[in-house]
Amino acid sequence: MSLSRRSLLKGLATAGAGIAGLPAAGQAKELKRRPDDAVGLLYDATKCIGCKACMTACREANGLTAAERDGKWYDPQSLSGNAKNVISFYRGPKGEESFMKMQCMHCVDPACVSVCMLGALKKGDKGIVTYDADACVGCRYCQVACPFNVPAFEWGKATPKIVKCELCRDRLAQGKIPACAEVCPRHAVIFGSYTELLEEAHRRLATEPKRYVPKVYGEKDGGGTQVLYLTAAGIPFEKLGLPALGEKSVPSLPETIQHTIYKGFLAPVVLYGALGAVIFRNRRKSAAGGEEGDA
Amino acid sequence: MSFTVVKAQPGGELPGGEALTWSDGGLGRREFLRRACIIAAGVVGLPSSAAAKMYEETVVKGKKPSVIWLHFQECTGCTESLLRAEHPPLDDLLLDLISLDYHETLLAAAGKQAEAARTQAMRANAGKYILVVEGAIPMKDNGIYCKVGGKTAVEILNECAAQAGAIIAIGSCASWGGIPSSDPNPTGAVGVTGALKGKTVVTIPGCPANPYNFLGTALQFATFGTLPALDSKGRPKFAYGRTIHEDCPRRPHFDAGRFALKYGDQGHRDGWCLYQLGCKGPVTHANCSLQPFGEVPGAWPIGIGHPCFGCTEQFVGFSIAQSTTVPIENPTPSTTFAAVNSGGGKMGVAAVGVGGAILGAVVSAGYKFSTTLDAEEPSADEEA
Amino acid sequence: MSHATAPVGGRILTKPMLVLLGLFGLAAALLLWRFIQGLGAVTAMSDRYPWGLWIAYDVVTGTALACGGYALAILIYILNKGRFHPLIRSAILTSALGYTLGGFSVIVDLGRFWNVWKVPTLFWKWNFSSILLEVALCIMAYMFVLWIELAPAFLEGAKAAGNPKLRRLAEKTLGPLEKAMPFIVALGLLLPTMHQSSLGSLMMLAGQKVHPLWQTPLLPLLFLISCICMGYGVVVLESALSSTYFGLPRETPLLRRLGRVVAPLLGLYLVLRLGDLAIHGKLGLIFTSGFFSVLFLAEMALFVTPIVMFYTEAKPKLGQLFRGAMMIVLAGALYRFSTFLVAFRPSKGWVYFPSVGETLITVGLIAGEIAAYIFVVKKFPILQSRPRRATVRRLGADVIDRLPIPSTAPASGD
């Protein structure tokens, strides 16, 4: 933690506020913004036909070879150590139906990145949330923190890793696009720059307002994500497993509190000094006034 | 049986707007050979212009590839199946499409005369002829277990391979040893690749091999001087690139979980998936379902209700018992879907019992202990 | 720190000790399996419940139970209540053992434990947003601090021992250590303040996944207060149990005073807890949340009852103190389990309950901890030295021998 003069002054102010328990410093943390070159996916649930070609393509592109259920099927029931991308199915009380594609949302301000001790999960190039096993101790705090329950853990391995979609970043490096988007026969999931995707999503909402729930999920939800969703009218996003998160990112509040208390590490240092002084004083007092000092 | 040319509907399959039909009529011999080339080109995956060129080179210009066909440890099944190819019929194949200069089964000559034909053909077409090997090569005890004209198989093979333009191993025996090499392999049988280290060998495994996979490869070499793309086991990808499972006509039954469980049960009669009976389709690479043997649709194991034997796959065919099921090499998603919130996790009854019992024991023991303290005399209490 | 303490003495390998070691051995065997087959083979944890019993109990609850040293140090060194000094050494010992167990459990729980050395060393990779990083570093440091705080006991033990070389070393070290002690003690106060509160902050990141009755920005403060309460509770339990077990003098008057210290703290917790719910308009949830309402009310009852007990009785007996302390400990434990596991509902349809293997490993580790406690107090000057009357001693020993083994669990800080 480098301590410039400015941050020191700022720290002094916020440390004071923090000790007093004031939420005033809460405004200090602005909503994080997407990087300008952010890329992502747009999934249009109304276009998906549930063929699962994306699941197979994902599995092949990411070297996830394990098959489930008697070794005959590749049909993970949720994101797991074998599955970075899952197509699921929703049927509502009135018989309304929709498919749903789940993979990492590549949040703008990801909870997993916020909690990761050594930065094994990082916001990398183009805003992709990347994983580096070398810096991972396997504490699984990312799993606890992720509001979308995305990171998965290899429970059956002696040397497990965290498994999650990294937007096929090695394919991107080769000039290809993510496998799921490449293989989708109906372009239900498309890959592109975030701005283009958002534009496209709004274009679809504008041209066919009756077709969709009038909202692009991920534009602002949970502080914004780089994977965007459109869903059919009458099927709320929550039913498809996308929680109503509000516009603030999950880490924004705890980070604000934590940063306020520990800004520049001042508060702990001050507290330590104070504790030391009190102990020292008490000790002298009791040395002078006998063993059983009772202040 | 012969063919007739009829006017095709719009979008007909053949160049020239014609289609083949099964009926008597006047299809000329030359036209017929053109068809054979089209089929052969189609098998290899070449465009129709290539078929025209094949036809041009072999039939019109008469540049027929010279073929030397060796037989070692085998049953001649591959030859037999080649001879049963309908397009082209045997005579056209031998007389017009290729120049079969040495073939022990078909050769009119015998003894020294036959061997002389071989050496002469080799000399005349040095560096250009296609060497086809059928059968495994015994290597044990200097290869004495298979001799032709006093020479061992491995000697003949080396002699013929030295000046060959292309080497094709037809059948599973020639590809890796096949039946002769199965345990305990008493003659030390190996395939052509094993006997000829360092040479490119196209393997066309199968028991027998599909003749069109051979013809396509041979004609491509004869016409263009190239070999088709091969996989790591030397098999042409056009024929062996995918598993039987991927193109199986019974695949929908697999996807739906409908399996024949016993030979002759209702599922078997209804044509359900044969996986549970030990079908090797999921690990066996071949195009049996797409390129029928002898153009008879359904004339292959799965077509007649028998699980795939895995004959084109080393360590599967002749190695794994027919009744043994195999792992799926390339699992695909099932046709059922996960729920949006699928649920999961573990909560065992025993676990709850053990956890509850321990908690209960600790709390009740603590309580009991505290009552013994109550029983203590107050004076003991005040001691400190 | 030189009160009238002395080693308890006596045989080490008694029957209960063998049982404890047996349980520990069972856990060790299960642990071997966990390291060969992965976490999934032994535990019931899943991708939605990535933290199970080992985090909720061994780390979060266990270290809070090990706050006896911290809680007493606040009294003794900050509020200058020197009269509590006789209790401190054994409290520090239980703290040191409790934290060591927590640290060990973390290693067991970490999927990629071989990378754990990177956490304290690769400081250029530190992610300062990570609350867990702060917790990890603090706990590691505090573990050292606790053992250093305890070092005088071991050094005194060494001094008393026959070996002259060891004695000289002990004499040389003891002086400087005593001088440095204020700074170490200050550190021993700072570190738990930081990480015990941050243990609560951990779950703030879980956001909506934690039931709104438990999810609050006050999590750090509530965790801090309740851990101090639990610390006092454990001191009471440990004193009562060890004085009975080893036939040592009772410390009832001191414990009674502790009861009077802890009651207002419990009250403060309740005020903050309910006040926070009131401010955020969540009071209604207390009665409308079904199962979670019951859970919440049980927690409230466990926090309220000891206050009532300690205030209605002018001079509570040791048995009453013991029951009250048990309730405080259970209250804090329930609060922690609720926040980390029970009220943690990542998505519909997912369940978790610690598997038999998981539970047995935790039980085995606790057994190991108790065994270590017994070993240390028998060999080193931790407890007060004056033996009690022989009759009482026998009575106490009999009682313990008749009780099932886990009954000693709360005493050792876990």
Short mmCIF file of N, CA and C in Angstrom, two decimals, chain B residues 149-287:
data_model
loop_
_atom_site.label_atom_id
_atom_site.label_comp_id
_atom_site.label_asym_id
_atom_site.label_seq_id
_atom_site.Cartn_x
_atom_site.Cartn_y
_atom_site.Cartn_z
N GLY B 149 6.70 -67.61 -52.69
CA GLY B 149 7.79 -67.84 -53.64
C GLY B 149 9.14 -67.92 -52.95
N GLY B 150 9.17 -68.47 -51.73
CA GLY B 150 10.43 -68.66 -51.03
C GLY B 150 10.91 -67.45 -50.26
N LYS B 151 10.21 -66.33 -50.41
CA LYS B 151 10.64 -65.14 -49.67
C LYS B 151 9.66 -64.87 -48.52
N THR B 152 10.20 -64.33 -47.43
CA THR B 152 9.29 -64.03 -46.32
C THR B 152 8.49 -62.78 -46.66
N ALA B 153 7.39 -62.65 -45.94
CA ALA B 153 6.50 -61.51 -46.16
C ALA B 153 7.24 -60.20 -45.99
N VAL B 154 8.05 -60.13 -44.92
CA VAL B 154 8.70 -58.84 -44.64
C VAL B 154 9.72 -58.50 -45.73
N GLU B 155 10.37 -59.55 -46.30
CA GLU B 155 11.30 -59.31 -47.41
C GLU B 155 10.57 -58.76 -48.63
N ILE B 156 9.46 -59.40 -48.98
CA ILE B 156 8.70 -58.96 -50.15
C ILE B 156 8.21 -57.54 -49.93
N LEU B 157 7.73 -57.28 -48.73
CA LEU B 157 7.19 -55.96 -48.43
C LEU B 157 8.27 -54.89 -48.60
N ASN B 158 9.43 -55.14 -48.04
CA ASN B 158 10.51 -54.16 -48.14
C ASN B 158 10.91 -53.94 -49.59
N GLU B 159 10.95 -55.03 -50.34
CA GLU B 159 11.33 -54.95 -51.75
C GLU B 159 10.34 -54.08 -52.52
N CYS B 160 9.06 -54.34 -52.30
CA CYS B 160 8.04 -53.62 -53.05
C CYS B 160 7.88 -52.18 -52.58
N ALA B 161 8.09 -51.97 -51.28
CA ALA B 161 7.88 -50.64 -50.73
C ALA B 161 8.96 -49.67 -51.17
N ALA B 162 10.15 -50.21 -51.47
CA ALA B 162 11.28 -49.34 -51.77
C ALA B 162 10.98 -48.36 -52.89
N GLN B 163 10.26 -48.82 -53.91
CA GLN B 163 10.06 -47.95 -55.07
C GLN B 163 8.61 -47.57 -55.26
N ALA B 164 7.79 -47.79 -54.26
CA ALA B 164 6.36 -47.51 -54.40
C ALA B 164 6.11 -46.01 -54.33
N GLY B 165 5.09 -45.57 -55.09
CA GLY B 165 4.70 -44.16 -55.02
C GLY B 165 3.83 -43.90 -53.82
N ALA B 166 3.01 -44.86 -53.52
CA ALA B 166 2.16 -44.74 -52.34
C ALA B 166 1.96 -46.13 -51.77
N ILE B 167 1.82 -46.20 -50.46
CA ILE B 167 1.60 -47.49 -49.83
C ILE B 167 0.27 -47.45 -49.11
N ILE B 168 -0.58 -48.39 -49.44
CA ILE B 168 -1.88 -48.44 -48.79
C ILE B 168 -2.01 -49.79 -48.09
N ALA B 169 -2.30 -49.73 -46.79
CA ALA B 169 -2.57 -50.96 -46.05
C ALA B 169 -4.07 -51.12 -45.99
N ILE B 170 -4.56 -52.18 -46.63
CA ILE B 170 -6.01 -52.35 -46.64
C ILE B 170 -6.41 -53.41 -45.62
N GLY B 171 -7.43 -53.10 -44.84
CA GLY B 171 -7.90 -54.04 -43.83
C GLY B 171 -7.18 -53.87 -42.51
N SER B 172 -7.81 -54.37 -41.48
CA SER B 172 -7.26 -54.21 -40.14
C SER B 172 -5.96 -54.97 -39.96
N CYS B 173 -5.83 -56.15 -40.63
CA CYS B 173 -4.59 -56.93 -40.48
C CYS B 173 -3.40 -56.15 -40.97
N ALA B 174 -3.54 -55.53 -42.14
CA ALA B 174 -2.43 -54.76 -42.68
C ALA B 174 -2.24 -53.46 -41.91
N SER B 175 -3.32 -52.97 -41.28
CA SER B 175 -3.22 -51.66 -40.62
C SER B 175 -2.44 -51.75 -39.32
N TRP B 176 -2.78 -52.74 -38.49
CA TRP B 176 -1.99 -52.86 -37.25
C TRP B 176 -1.71 -54.29 -36.86
N GLY B 177 -2.19 -55.24 -37.65
CA GLY B 177 -1.99 -56.64 -37.32
C GLY B 177 -3.28 -57.43 -37.26
N GLY B 178 -4.36 -56.72 -36.92
CA GLY B 178 -5.67 -57.35 -36.94
C GLY B 178 -5.75 -58.64 -36.17
N ILE B 179 -6.52 -59.58 -36.72
CA ILE B 179 -6.71 -60.86 -36.02
C ILE B 179 -5.38 -61.59 -35.77
N PRO B 180 -4.48 -61.70 -36.76
CA PRO B 180 -3.24 -62.45 -36.50
C PRO B 180 -2.44 -61.90 -35.33
N SER B 181 -2.63 -60.61 -35.04
CA SER B 181 -1.81 -60.02 -33.98
C SER B 181 -2.51 -60.07 -32.63
N SER B 182 -3.74 -60.60 -32.58
CA SER B 182 -4.40 -60.58 -31.27
C SER B 182 -3.72 -61.59 -30.34
N ASP B 183 -3.89 -61.35 -29.07
CA ASP B 183 -3.20 -62.15 -28.06
C ASP B 183 -3.39 -63.64 -28.30
N PRO B 184 -2.38 -64.46 -28.17
CA PRO B 184 -0.99 -64.12 -27.77
C PRO B 184 -0.08 -63.79 -28.95
N ASN B 185 -0.61 -63.53 -30.09
CA ASN B 185 0.16 -63.16 -31.28
C ASN B 185 1.33 -64.11 -31.51
N PRO B 186 1.07 -65.36 -31.85
CA PRO B 186 2.13 -66.38 -31.93
C PRO B 186 3.18 -66.10 -33.01
N THR B 187 2.82 -65.36 -34.05
CA THR B 187 3.79 -65.14 -35.13
C THR B 187 4.43 -63.77 -35.08
N GLY B 188 4.11 -63.00 -34.04
CA GLY B 188 4.65 -61.65 -33.96
C GLY B 188 4.13 -60.77 -35.08
N ALA B 189 2.86 -60.90 -35.39
CA ALA B 189 2.31 -60.18 -36.53
C ALA B 189 2.19 -58.69 -36.25
N VAL B 190 2.56 -57.89 -37.25
CA VAL B 190 2.40 -56.44 -37.15
C VAL B 190 1.74 -55.94 -38.44
N GLY B 191 1.34 -54.67 -38.43
CA GLY B 191 0.81 -54.05 -39.62
C GLY B 191 1.93 -53.51 -40.50
N VAL B 192 1.54 -52.94 -41.63
CA VAL B 192 2.54 -52.38 -42.55
C VAL B 192 3.32 -51.27 -41.86
N THR B 193 2.62 -50.44 -41.12
CA THR B 193 3.29 -49.34 -40.43
C THR B 193 4.34 -49.88 -39.47
N GLY B 194 4.03 -50.98 -38.83
CA GLY B 194 4.98 -51.55 -37.89
C GLY B 194 6.17 -52.19 -38.60
N ALA B 195 5.94 -52.71 -39.80
CA ALA B 195 7.03 -53.38 -40.51
C ALA B 195 7.87 -52.40 -41.30
N LEU B 196 7.26 -51.32 -41.76
CA LEU B 196 8.00 -50.33 -42.56
C LEU B 196 8.13 -49.07 -41.73
N LYS B 197 9.18 -48.98 -40.95
CA LYS B 197 9.33 -47.81 -40.09
C LYS B 197 9.68 -46.58 -40.94
N GLY B 198 9.03 -45.47 -40.64
CA GLY B 198 9.42 -44.22 -41.27
C GLY B 198 8.78 -43.94 -42.62
N LYS B 199 7.97 -44.83 -43.14
CA LYS B 199 7.32 -44.55 -44.43
C LYS B 199 5.88 -44.13 -44.19
N THR B 200 5.37 -43.26 -45.06
CA THR B 200 3.97 -42.89 -44.97
C THR B 200 3.12 -44.04 -45.47
N VAL B 201 2.29 -44.54 -44.62
CA VAL B 201 1.41 -45.64 -45.01
C VAL B 201 -0.02 -45.19 -44.78
N VAL B 202 -0.83 -45.25 -45.84
CA VAL B 202 -2.25 -44.98 -45.65
C VAL B 202 -2.88 -46.27 -45.16
N THR B 203 -3.53 -46.21 -44.01
CA THR B 203 -4.20 -47.42 -43.54
C THR B 203 -5.70 -47.29 -43.77
N ILE B 204 -6.27 -48.35 -44.30
CA ILE B 204 -7.73 -48.39 -44.52
C ILE B 204 -8.26 -49.54 -43.69
N PRO B 205 -8.31 -49.38 -42.36
CA PRO B 205 -8.71 -50.52 -41.55
C PRO B 205 -10.19 -50.86 -41.74
N GLY B 206 -10.55 -52.00 -41.27
CA GLY B 206 -11.91 -52.50 -41.41
C GLY B 206 -11.81 -53.99 -41.65
N CYS B 207 -12.85 -54.70 -41.26
CA CYS B 207 -12.77 -56.15 -41.43
C CYS B 207 -14.07 -56.63 -42.06
N PRO B 208 -14.21 -56.55 -43.38
CA PRO B 208 -13.22 -56.04 -44.32
C PRO B 208 -13.28 -54.51 -44.43
N ALA B 209 -12.25 -53.97 -45.13
CA ALA B 209 -12.27 -52.53 -45.36
C ALA B 209 -13.32 -52.21 -46.41
N ASN B 210 -13.90 -51.01 -46.27
CA ASN B 210 -14.87 -50.57 -47.27
C ASN B 210 -14.13 -50.26 -48.58
N PRO B 211 -14.52 -50.92 -49.68
CA PRO B 211 -13.76 -50.74 -50.92
C PRO B 211 -13.71 -49.30 -51.40
N TYR B 212 -14.74 -48.51 -51.12
CA TYR B 212 -14.72 -47.13 -51.62
C TYR B 212 -13.70 -46.27 -50.91
N ASN B 213 -13.45 -46.57 -49.65
CA ASN B 213 -12.40 -45.83 -48.96
C ASN B 213 -11.06 -46.10 -49.62
N PHE B 214 -10.88 -47.34 -50.11
CA PHE B 214 -9.65 -47.68 -50.82
C PHE B 214 -9.63 -47.04 -52.21
N LEU B 215 -10.72 -47.19 -52.94
CA LEU B 215 -10.74 -46.68 -54.31
C LEU B 215 -10.55 -45.16 -54.34
N GLY B 216 -11.24 -44.47 -53.44
CA GLY B 216 -11.11 -43.03 -53.37
C GLY B 216 -9.67 -42.62 -53.17
N THR B 217 -9.01 -43.28 -52.24
CA THR B 217 -7.62 -42.95 -51.95
C THR B 217 -6.74 -43.26 -53.16
N ALA B 218 -6.94 -44.45 -53.76
CA ALA B 218 -6.10 -44.87 -54.88
C ALA B 218 -6.28 -43.93 -56.07
N LEU B 219 -7.53 -43.56 -56.38
CA LEU B 219 -7.77 -42.71 -57.55
C LEU B 219 -7.29 -41.29 -57.31
N GLN B 220 -7.41 -40.83 -56.08
CA GLN B 220 -6.88 -39.48 -55.80
C GLN B 220 -5.37 -39.46 -56.06
N PHE B 221 -4.71 -40.54 -55.61
CA PHE B 221 -3.26 -40.56 -55.85
C PHE B 221 -2.96 -40.67 -57.33
N ALA B 222 -3.71 -41.52 -58.02
CA ALA B 222 -3.46 -41.72 -59.44
C ALA B 222 -3.69 -40.43 -60.21
N THR B 223 -4.70 -39.68 -59.85
CA THR B 223 -5.05 -38.50 -60.62
C THR B 223 -4.23 -37.28 -60.23
N PHE B 224 -4.11 -37.06 -58.95
CA PHE B 224 -3.48 -35.81 -58.50
C PHE B 224 -2.10 -36.01 -57.88
N GLY B 225 -1.75 -37.27 -57.67
CA GLY B 225 -0.45 -37.53 -57.05
C GLY B 225 -0.41 -37.15 -55.58
N THR B 226 -1.59 -36.95 -54.99
CA THR B 226 -1.61 -36.59 -53.56
C THR B 226 -2.34 -37.67 -52.77
N LEU B 227 -2.11 -37.62 -51.48
CA LEU B 227 -2.84 -38.53 -50.59
C LEU B 227 -3.83 -37.71 -49.77
N PRO B 228 -4.94 -38.31 -49.39
CA PRO B 228 -5.88 -37.56 -48.55
C PRO B 228 -5.27 -37.25 -47.19
N ALA B 229 -5.89 -36.30 -46.49
CA ALA B 229 -5.42 -35.96 -45.14
C ALA B 229 -5.61 -37.18 -44.23
N LEU B 230 -4.58 -37.44 -43.41
CA LEU B 230 -4.61 -38.64 -42.57
C LEU B 230 -4.67 -38.27 -41.09
N ASP B 231 -5.24 -39.15 -40.30
CA ASP B 231 -5.21 -38.92 -38.86
C ASP B 231 -3.94 -39.53 -38.27
N SER B 232 -3.84 -39.51 -36.95
CA SER B 232 -2.58 -39.93 -36.33
C SER B 232 -2.30 -41.42 -36.54
N LYS B 233 -3.32 -42.18 -36.91
CA LYS B 233 -3.10 -43.61 -37.15
C LYS B 233 -3.00 -43.91 -38.63
N GLY B 234 -2.81 -42.89 -39.47
CA GLY B 234 -2.63 -43.09 -40.89
C GLY B 234 -3.93 -43.32 -41.63
N ARG B 235 -5.07 -43.09 -41.00
CA ARG B 235 -6.34 -43.33 -41.67
C ARG B 235 -6.81 -42.06 -42.36
N PRO B 236 -7.33 -42.18 -43.57
CA PRO B 236 -7.86 -40.98 -44.25
C PRO B 236 -8.97 -40.36 -43.42
N LYS B 237 -8.85 -39.04 -43.21
CA LYS B 237 -9.86 -38.39 -42.36
C LYS B 237 -11.23 -38.39 -43.01
N PHE B 238 -11.26 -38.43 -44.35
CA PHE B 238 -12.57 -38.37 -44.98
C PHE B 238 -13.43 -39.57 -44.58
N ALA B 239 -12.79 -40.66 -44.24
CA ALA B 239 -13.55 -41.86 -43.89
C ALA B 239 -13.53 -42.16 -42.40
N TYR B 240 -12.47 -41.74 -41.72
CA TYR B 240 -12.30 -42.17 -40.33
C TYR B 240 -12.27 -40.98 -39.36
N GLY B 241 -12.77 -39.83 -39.82
CA GLY B 241 -12.68 -38.62 -39.00
C GLY B 241 -13.68 -38.61 -37.86
N ARG B 242 -14.75 -39.35 -38.00
CA ARG B 242 -15.76 -39.31 -36.93
C ARG B 242 -16.08 -40.72 -36.46
N THR B 243 -16.71 -40.78 -35.30
CA THR B 243 -17.03 -42.10 -34.78
C THR B 243 -18.35 -42.60 -35.40
N ILE B 244 -18.49 -43.89 -35.35
CA ILE B 244 -19.74 -44.52 -35.77
C ILE B 244 -20.92 -43.89 -35.03
N HIS B 245 -20.69 -43.65 -33.75
CA HIS B 245 -21.72 -43.11 -32.86
C HIS B 245 -22.27 -41.78 -33.38
N GLU B 246 -21.37 -40.98 -33.98
CA GLU B 246 -21.79 -39.64 -34.39
C GLU B 246 -22.74 -39.67 -35.58
N ASP B 247 -22.60 -40.68 -36.42
CA ASP B 247 -23.45 -40.74 -37.61
C ASP B 247 -24.36 -41.95 -37.58
N CYS B 248 -24.59 -42.48 -36.42
CA CYS B 248 -25.33 -43.73 -36.33
C CYS B 248 -26.82 -43.49 -36.61
N PRO B 249 -27.43 -44.31 -37.45
CA PRO B 249 -28.87 -44.14 -37.69
C PRO B 249 -29.70 -44.40 -36.43
N ARG B 250 -29.13 -45.09 -35.47
CA ARG B 250 -29.88 -45.35 -34.23
C ARG B 250 -29.61 -44.31 -33.16
N ARG B 251 -28.87 -43.27 -33.48
CA ARG B 251 -28.47 -42.29 -32.50
C ARG B 251 -29.65 -41.66 -31.72
N PRO B 252 -30.76 -41.34 -32.40
CA PRO B 252 -31.86 -40.75 -31.62
C PRO B 252 -32.30 -41.63 -30.47
N HIS B 253 -32.18 -42.96 -30.64
CA HIS B 253 -32.57 -43.85 -29.54
C HIS B 253 -31.59 -43.71 -28.37
N PHE B 254 -30.32 -43.55 -28.70
CA PHE B 254 -29.34 -43.33 -27.64
C PHE B 254 -29.67 -42.04 -26.89
N ASP B 255 -29.89 -40.97 -27.67
CA ASP B 255 -30.15 -39.68 -27.05
C ASP B 255 -31.39 -39.72 -26.16
N ALA B 256 -32.34 -40.55 -26.56
CA ALA B 256 -33.57 -40.62 -25.78
C ALA B 256 -33.49 -41.67 -24.68
N GLY B 257 -32.37 -42.37 -24.63
CA GLY B 257 -32.20 -43.36 -23.58
C GLY B 257 -32.94 -44.66 -23.85
N ARG B 258 -33.18 -44.98 -25.13
CA ARG B 258 -33.89 -46.23 -25.45
C ARG B 258 -32.87 -47.27 -25.91
N PHE B 259 -32.67 -48.27 -25.09
CA PHE B 259 -31.62 -49.25 -25.38
C PHE B 259 -32.19 -50.66 -25.50
N ALA B 260 -31.69 -51.41 -26.47
CA ALA B 260 -31.94 -52.84 -26.49
C ALA B 260 -31.11 -53.46 -25.39
N LEU B 261 -31.71 -54.30 -24.58
CA LEU B 261 -30.98 -54.84 -23.44
C LEU B 261 -30.58 -56.29 -23.66
N LYS B 262 -31.32 -56.99 -24.53
CA LYS B 262 -30.99 -58.38 -24.85
C LYS B 262 -31.23 -58.57 -26.33
N TYR B 263 -30.47 -59.49 -26.93
CA TYR B 263 -30.73 -59.80 -28.32
C TYR B 263 -32.13 -60.36 -28.42
N GLY B 264 -32.93 -59.79 -29.28
CA GLY B 264 -34.27 -60.31 -29.50
C GLY B 264 -35.34 -59.73 -28.59
N ASP B 265 -34.94 -58.84 -27.66
CA ASP B 265 -36.01 -58.25 -26.84
C ASP B 265 -36.77 -57.21 -27.67
N GLN B 266 -37.80 -56.63 -27.04
CA GLN B 266 -38.65 -55.75 -27.83
C GLN B 266 -37.85 -54.56 -28.36
N GLY B 267 -36.96 -54.03 -27.50
CA GLY B 267 -36.15 -52.89 -27.93
C GLY B 267 -35.30 -53.25 -29.13
N HIS B 268 -34.75 -54.46 -29.11
CA HIS B 268 -33.92 -54.91 -30.22
C HIS B 268 -34.73 -55.01 -31.50
N ARG B 269 -35.94 -55.57 -31.34
CA ARG B 269 -36.81 -55.70 -32.52
C ARG B 269 -37.22 -54.34 -33.05
N ASP B 270 -37.37 -53.37 -32.13
CA ASP B 270 -37.81 -52.05 -32.57
C ASP B 270 -36.66 -51.18 -33.07
N GLY B 271 -35.47 -51.77 -33.11
CA GLY B 271 -34.36 -51.02 -33.69
C GLY B 271 -33.76 -49.99 -32.76
N TRP B 272 -33.82 -50.24 -31.46
CA TRP B 272 -33.24 -49.28 -30.51
C TRP B 272 -31.73 -49.37 -30.48
N CYS B 273 -31.17 -48.44 -29.70
CA CYS B 273 -29.71 -48.33 -29.62
C CYS B 273 -29.09 -49.62 -29.06
N LEU B 274 -27.95 -50.00 -29.63
CA LEU B 274 -27.32 -51.27 -29.26
C LEU B 274 -26.18 -51.08 -28.25
N TYR B 275 -26.10 -49.87 -27.72
CA TYR B 275 -24.96 -49.57 -26.82
C TYR B 275 -24.84 -50.56 -25.67
N GLN B 276 -25.99 -50.85 -25.04
CA GLN B 276 -25.93 -51.73 -23.86
C GLN B 276 -25.52 -53.15 -24.22
N LEU B 277 -25.64 -53.51 -25.48
CA LEU B 277 -25.22 -54.85 -25.91
C LEU B 277 -23.73 -54.87 -26.21
N GLY B 278 -23.07 -53.75 -26.00
CA GLY B 278 -21.62 -53.71 -26.20
C GLY B 278 -21.21 -53.06 -27.51
N CYS B 279 -22.05 -52.22 -28.03
CA CYS B 279 -21.71 -51.55 -29.29
C CYS B 279 -20.46 -50.70 -29.09
N LYS B 280 -19.50 -50.83 -30.04
CA LYS B 280 -18.25 -50.08 -29.93
C LYS B 280 -18.30 -48.78 -30.73
N GLY B 281 -19.49 -48.47 -31.24
CA GLY B 281 -19.64 -47.26 -32.05
C GLY B 281 -19.07 -45.99 -31.41
N PRO B 282 -19.25 -45.79 -30.12
CA PRO B 282 -18.79 -44.54 -29.52
C PRO B 282 -17.28 -44.35 -29.55
N VAL B 283 -16.50 -45.42 -29.78
CA VAL B 283 -15.05 -45.21 -29.82
C VAL B 283 -14.45 -45.60 -31.17
N THR B 284 -15.30 -46.03 -32.10
CA THR B 284 -14.77 -46.55 -33.35
C THR B 284 -14.93 -45.52 -34.47
N HIS B 285 -13.81 -45.18 -35.09
CA HIS B 285 -13.84 -44.19 -36.16
C HIS B 285 -14.01 -44.89 -37.50
N ALA B 286 -15.11 -44.64 -38.17
CA ALA B 286 -15.34 -45.20 -39.51
C ALA B 286 -16.60 -44.58 -40.09
N ASN B 287 -16.78 -44.75 -41.41
CA ASN B 287 -17.92 -44.16 -42.09
C ASN B 287 -18.94 -45.20 -42.54
#
